[in-house]
Amino acid sequence: MNFKNVATGYILEHAPGQTGNSVPLTATDPQADPTLAALRRVVDELAASTHAIGELMLEVASAYLSDTDAADVLAPLCEEIGEPLDHGLAARRYAMSGDRRALHGTVL
Protein backbone atom coordinates (compact mmCIF):
# COMPACT_ATOMS: atom_id res chain seq x y z
CA MET A 1 0.00 0.00 0.00
CA ASN A 2 1.37 3.39 -0.95
CA PHE A 3 1.10 5.87 1.95
CA LYS A 4 1.01 8.86 -0.38
CA ASN A 5 -1.96 7.43 -2.29
CA VAL A 6 -3.83 6.61 0.91
CA ALA A 7 -3.15 10.03 2.38
CA THR A 8 -4.15 11.79 -0.84
CA GLY A 9 -7.32 9.73 -1.07
CA TYR A 10 -8.18 10.51 2.54
CA ILE A 11 -7.64 14.24 2.04
CA LEU A 12 -9.68 14.35 -1.14
CA GLU A 13 -12.46 12.32 0.44
CA HIS A 14 -12.67 14.55 3.52
CA ALA A 15 -12.22 17.89 1.77
CA PRO A 16 -14.47 17.66 -1.29
CA GLY A 17 -14.51 20.68 -3.52
CA GLN A 18 -11.51 22.26 -1.83
CA THR A 19 -8.90 20.58 -3.98
CA GLY A 20 -10.35 21.21 -7.42
CA ASN A 21 -10.36 17.48 -8.07
CA SER A 22 -13.81 16.13 -8.81
CA VAL A 23 -12.67 12.53 -9.27
CA PRO A 24 -13.89 10.53 -6.29
CA LEU A 25 -11.13 8.48 -4.73
CA THR A 26 -11.78 5.59 -2.44
CA ALA A 27 -9.58 5.38 0.60
CA THR A 28 -9.85 2.98 3.44
CA ASP A 29 -10.95 4.26 6.81
CA PRO A 30 -7.72 5.62 8.36
CA GLN A 31 -8.63 4.26 11.80
CA ALA A 32 -9.27 0.76 10.40
CA ASP A 33 -6.17 0.62 8.20
CA PRO A 34 -3.32 -0.98 10.19
CA THR A 35 -0.66 0.28 7.77
CA LEU A 36 -1.78 3.87 8.14
CA ALA A 37 -2.05 3.48 11.91
CA ALA A 38 1.51 2.13 12.03
CA LEU A 39 2.79 5.03 9.92
CA ARG A 40 1.06 7.51 12.21
CA ARG A 41 2.75 5.90 15.24
CA VAL A 42 6.14 6.22 13.52
CA VAL A 43 5.49 9.89 12.77
CA ASP A 44 4.37 10.47 16.36
CA GLU A 45 7.54 8.80 17.69
CA LEU A 46 9.70 10.83 15.33
CA ALA A 47 8.00 14.04 16.42
CA ALA A 48 8.47 13.14 20.11
CA SER A 49 12.19 12.45 19.67
CA THR A 50 12.57 15.61 17.60
CA HIS A 51 10.87 17.60 20.37
CA ALA A 52 13.43 16.22 22.85
CA ILE A 53 16.27 17.24 20.52
CA GLY A 54 14.62 20.66 20.18
CA GLU A 55 14.62 21.08 23.95
CA LEU A 56 18.35 20.33 23.96
CA MET A 57 18.82 22.93 21.21
CA LEU A 58 16.91 25.46 23.34
CA GLU A 59 19.24 24.82 26.27
CA VAL A 60 22.16 25.75 24.04
CA ALA A 61 20.49 28.55 22.04
CA SER A 62 17.72 30.30 23.98
CA ALA A 63 14.37 31.08 22.40
CA TYR A 64 15.07 34.81 22.22
CA LEU A 65 17.79 34.21 19.62
CA SER A 66 16.90 34.45 15.95
CA ASP A 67 17.52 31.42 13.75
CA THR A 68 20.55 33.19 12.30
CA ASP A 69 22.10 33.81 15.71
CA ALA A 70 21.10 30.35 16.95
CA ALA A 71 22.72 28.77 13.89
CA ASP A 72 26.10 30.18 14.91
CA VAL A 73 25.74 28.63 18.36
CA LEU A 74 24.15 25.35 17.27
CA ALA A 75 26.40 24.51 14.33
CA PRO A 76 29.13 22.84 16.46
CA LEU A 77 26.54 20.89 18.48
CA CYS A 78 24.73 19.66 15.38
CA GLU A 79 28.02 18.60 13.84
CA GLU A 80 28.99 16.77 17.03
CA ILE A 81 25.74 14.78 17.23
CA GLY A 82 25.54 14.19 13.47
CA GLU A 83 22.36 16.20 12.95
CA PRO A 84 22.07 18.59 9.98
CA LEU A 85 21.87 22.19 11.15
CA ASP A 86 18.53 22.80 9.44
CA HIS A 87 17.07 19.81 11.32
CA GLY A 88 18.43 21.18 14.60
CA LEU A 89 16.91 24.58 13.95
CA ALA A 90 13.59 23.00 12.96
CA ALA A 91 13.61 20.90 16.14
CA ARG A 92 14.29 24.07 18.15
CA ARG A 93 11.33 25.84 16.50
CA TYR A 94 9.14 22.79 17.17
CA ALA A 95 10.14 22.73 20.84
CA MET A 96 9.24 26.42 21.11
CA SER A 97 5.94 26.24 19.27
CA GLY A 98 4.71 22.66 19.60
CA ASP A 99 3.56 23.00 16.00
CA ARG A 100 4.62 20.11 13.76
CA ARG A 101 4.57 22.41 10.76
CA ALA A 102 7.94 23.66 12.04
CA LEU A 103 9.32 20.27 10.95
CA HIS A 104 7.87 20.35 7.43
CA GLY A 105 10.50 19.92 4.77
CA THR A 106 13.27 19.00 7.20
CA VAL A 107 12.46 16.26 9.68
CA LEU A 108 8.96 15.32 8.50
Coordinates of C-alpha atoms in Angstrom, one line a residue:
M1 CA 0.0 0.0 0.0
N2 CA 1.4 3.4 -1.0
F3 CA 1.1 5.9 2.0
K4 CA 1.0 8.9 -0.4
N5 CA -2.0 7.4 -2.3
V6 CA -3.8 6.6 0.9
A7 CA -3.2 10.0 2.4
T8 CA -4.2 11.8 -0.8
G9 CA -7.3 9.7 -1.1
Y10 CA -8.2 10.5 2.5
I11 CA -7.6 14.2 2.0
L12 CA -9.7 14.4 -1.1
E13 CA -12.5 12.3 0.4
H14 CA -12.7 14.6 3.5
A15 CA -12.2 17.9 1.8
P16 CA -14.5 17.7 -1.3
G17 CA -14.5 20.7 -3.5
Q18 CA -11.5 22.3 -1.8
T19 CA -8.9 20.6 -4.0
G20 CA -10.3 21.2 -7.4
N21 CA -10.4 17.5 -8.1
S22 CA -13.8 16.1 -8.8
V23 CA -12.7 12.5 -9.3
P24 CA -13.9 10.5 -6.3
L25 CA -11.1 8.5 -4.7
T26 CA -11.8 5.6 -2.4
A27 CA -9.6 5.4 0.6
T28 CA -9.8 3.0 3.4
D29 CA -10.9 4.3 6.8
P30 CA -7.7 5.6 8.4
Q31 CA -8.6 4.3 11.8
A32 CA -9.3 0.8 10.4
D33 CA -6.2 0.6 8.2
P34 CA -3.3 -1.0 10.2
T35 CA -0.7 0.3 7.8
L36 CA -1.8 3.9 8.1
A37 CA -2.1 3.5 11.9
A38 CA 1.5 2.1 12.0
L39 CA 2.8 5.0 9.9
R40 CA 1.1 7.5 12.2
R41 CA 2.7 5.9 15.2
V42 CA 6.1 6.2 13.5
V43 CA 5.5 9.9 12.8
D44 CA 4.4 10.5 16.4
E45 CA 7.5 8.8 17.7
L46 CA 9.7 10.8 15.3
A47 CA 8.0 14.0 16.4
A48 CA 8.5 13.1 20.1
S49 CA 12.2 12.4 19.7
T50 CA 12.6 15.6 17.6
H51 CA 10.9 17.6 20.4
A52 CA 13.4 16.2 22.8
I53 CA 16.3 17.2 20.5
G54 CA 14.6 20.7 20.2
E55 CA 14.6 21.1 24.0
L56 CA 18.3 20.3 24.0
M57 CA 18.8 22.9 21.2
L58 CA 16.9 25.5 23.3
E59 CA 19.2 24.8 26.3
V60 CA 22.2 25.7 24.0
A61 CA 20.5 28.6 22.0
S62 CA 17.7 30.3 24.0
A63 CA 14.4 31.1 22.4
Y64 CA 15.1 34.8 22.2
L65 CA 17.8 34.2 19.6
S66 CA 16.9 34.4 16.0
D67 CA 17.5 31.4 13.7
T68 CA 20.5 33.2 12.3
D69 CA 22.1 33.8 15.7
A70 CA 21.1 30.3 16.9
A71 CA 22.7 28.8 13.9
D72 CA 26.1 30.2 14.9
V73 CA 25.7 28.6 18.4
L74 CA 24.2 25.3 17.3
A75 CA 26.4 24.5 14.3
P76 CA 29.1 22.8 16.5
L77 CA 26.5 20.9 18.5
C78 CA 24.7 19.7 15.4
E79 CA 28.0 18.6 13.8
E80 CA 29.0 16.8 17.0
I81 CA 25.7 14.8 17.2
G82 CA 25.5 14.2 13.5
E83 CA 22.4 16.2 13.0
P84 CA 22.1 18.6 10.0
L85 CA 21.9 22.2 11.1
D86 CA 18.5 22.8 9.4
H87 CA 17.1 19.8 11.3
G88 CA 18.4 21.2 14.6
L89 CA 16.9 24.6 13.9
A90 CA 13.6 23.0 13.0
A91 CA 13.6 20.9 16.1
R92 CA 14.3 24.1 18.2
R93 CA 11.3 25.8 16.5
Y94 CA 9.1 22.8 17.2
A95 CA 10.1 22.7 20.8
M96 CA 9.2 26.4 21.1
S97 CA 5.9 26.2 19.3
G98 CA 4.7 22.7 19.6
D99 CA 3.6 23.0 16.0
R100 CA 4.6 20.1 13.8
R101 CA 4.6 22.4 10.8
A102 CA 7.9 23.7 12.0
L103 CA 9.3 20.3 10.9
H104 CA 7.9 20.3 7.4
G105 CA 10.5 19.9 4.8
T106 CA 13.3 19.0 7.2
V107 CA 12.5 16.3 9.7
L108 CA 9.0 15.3 8.5

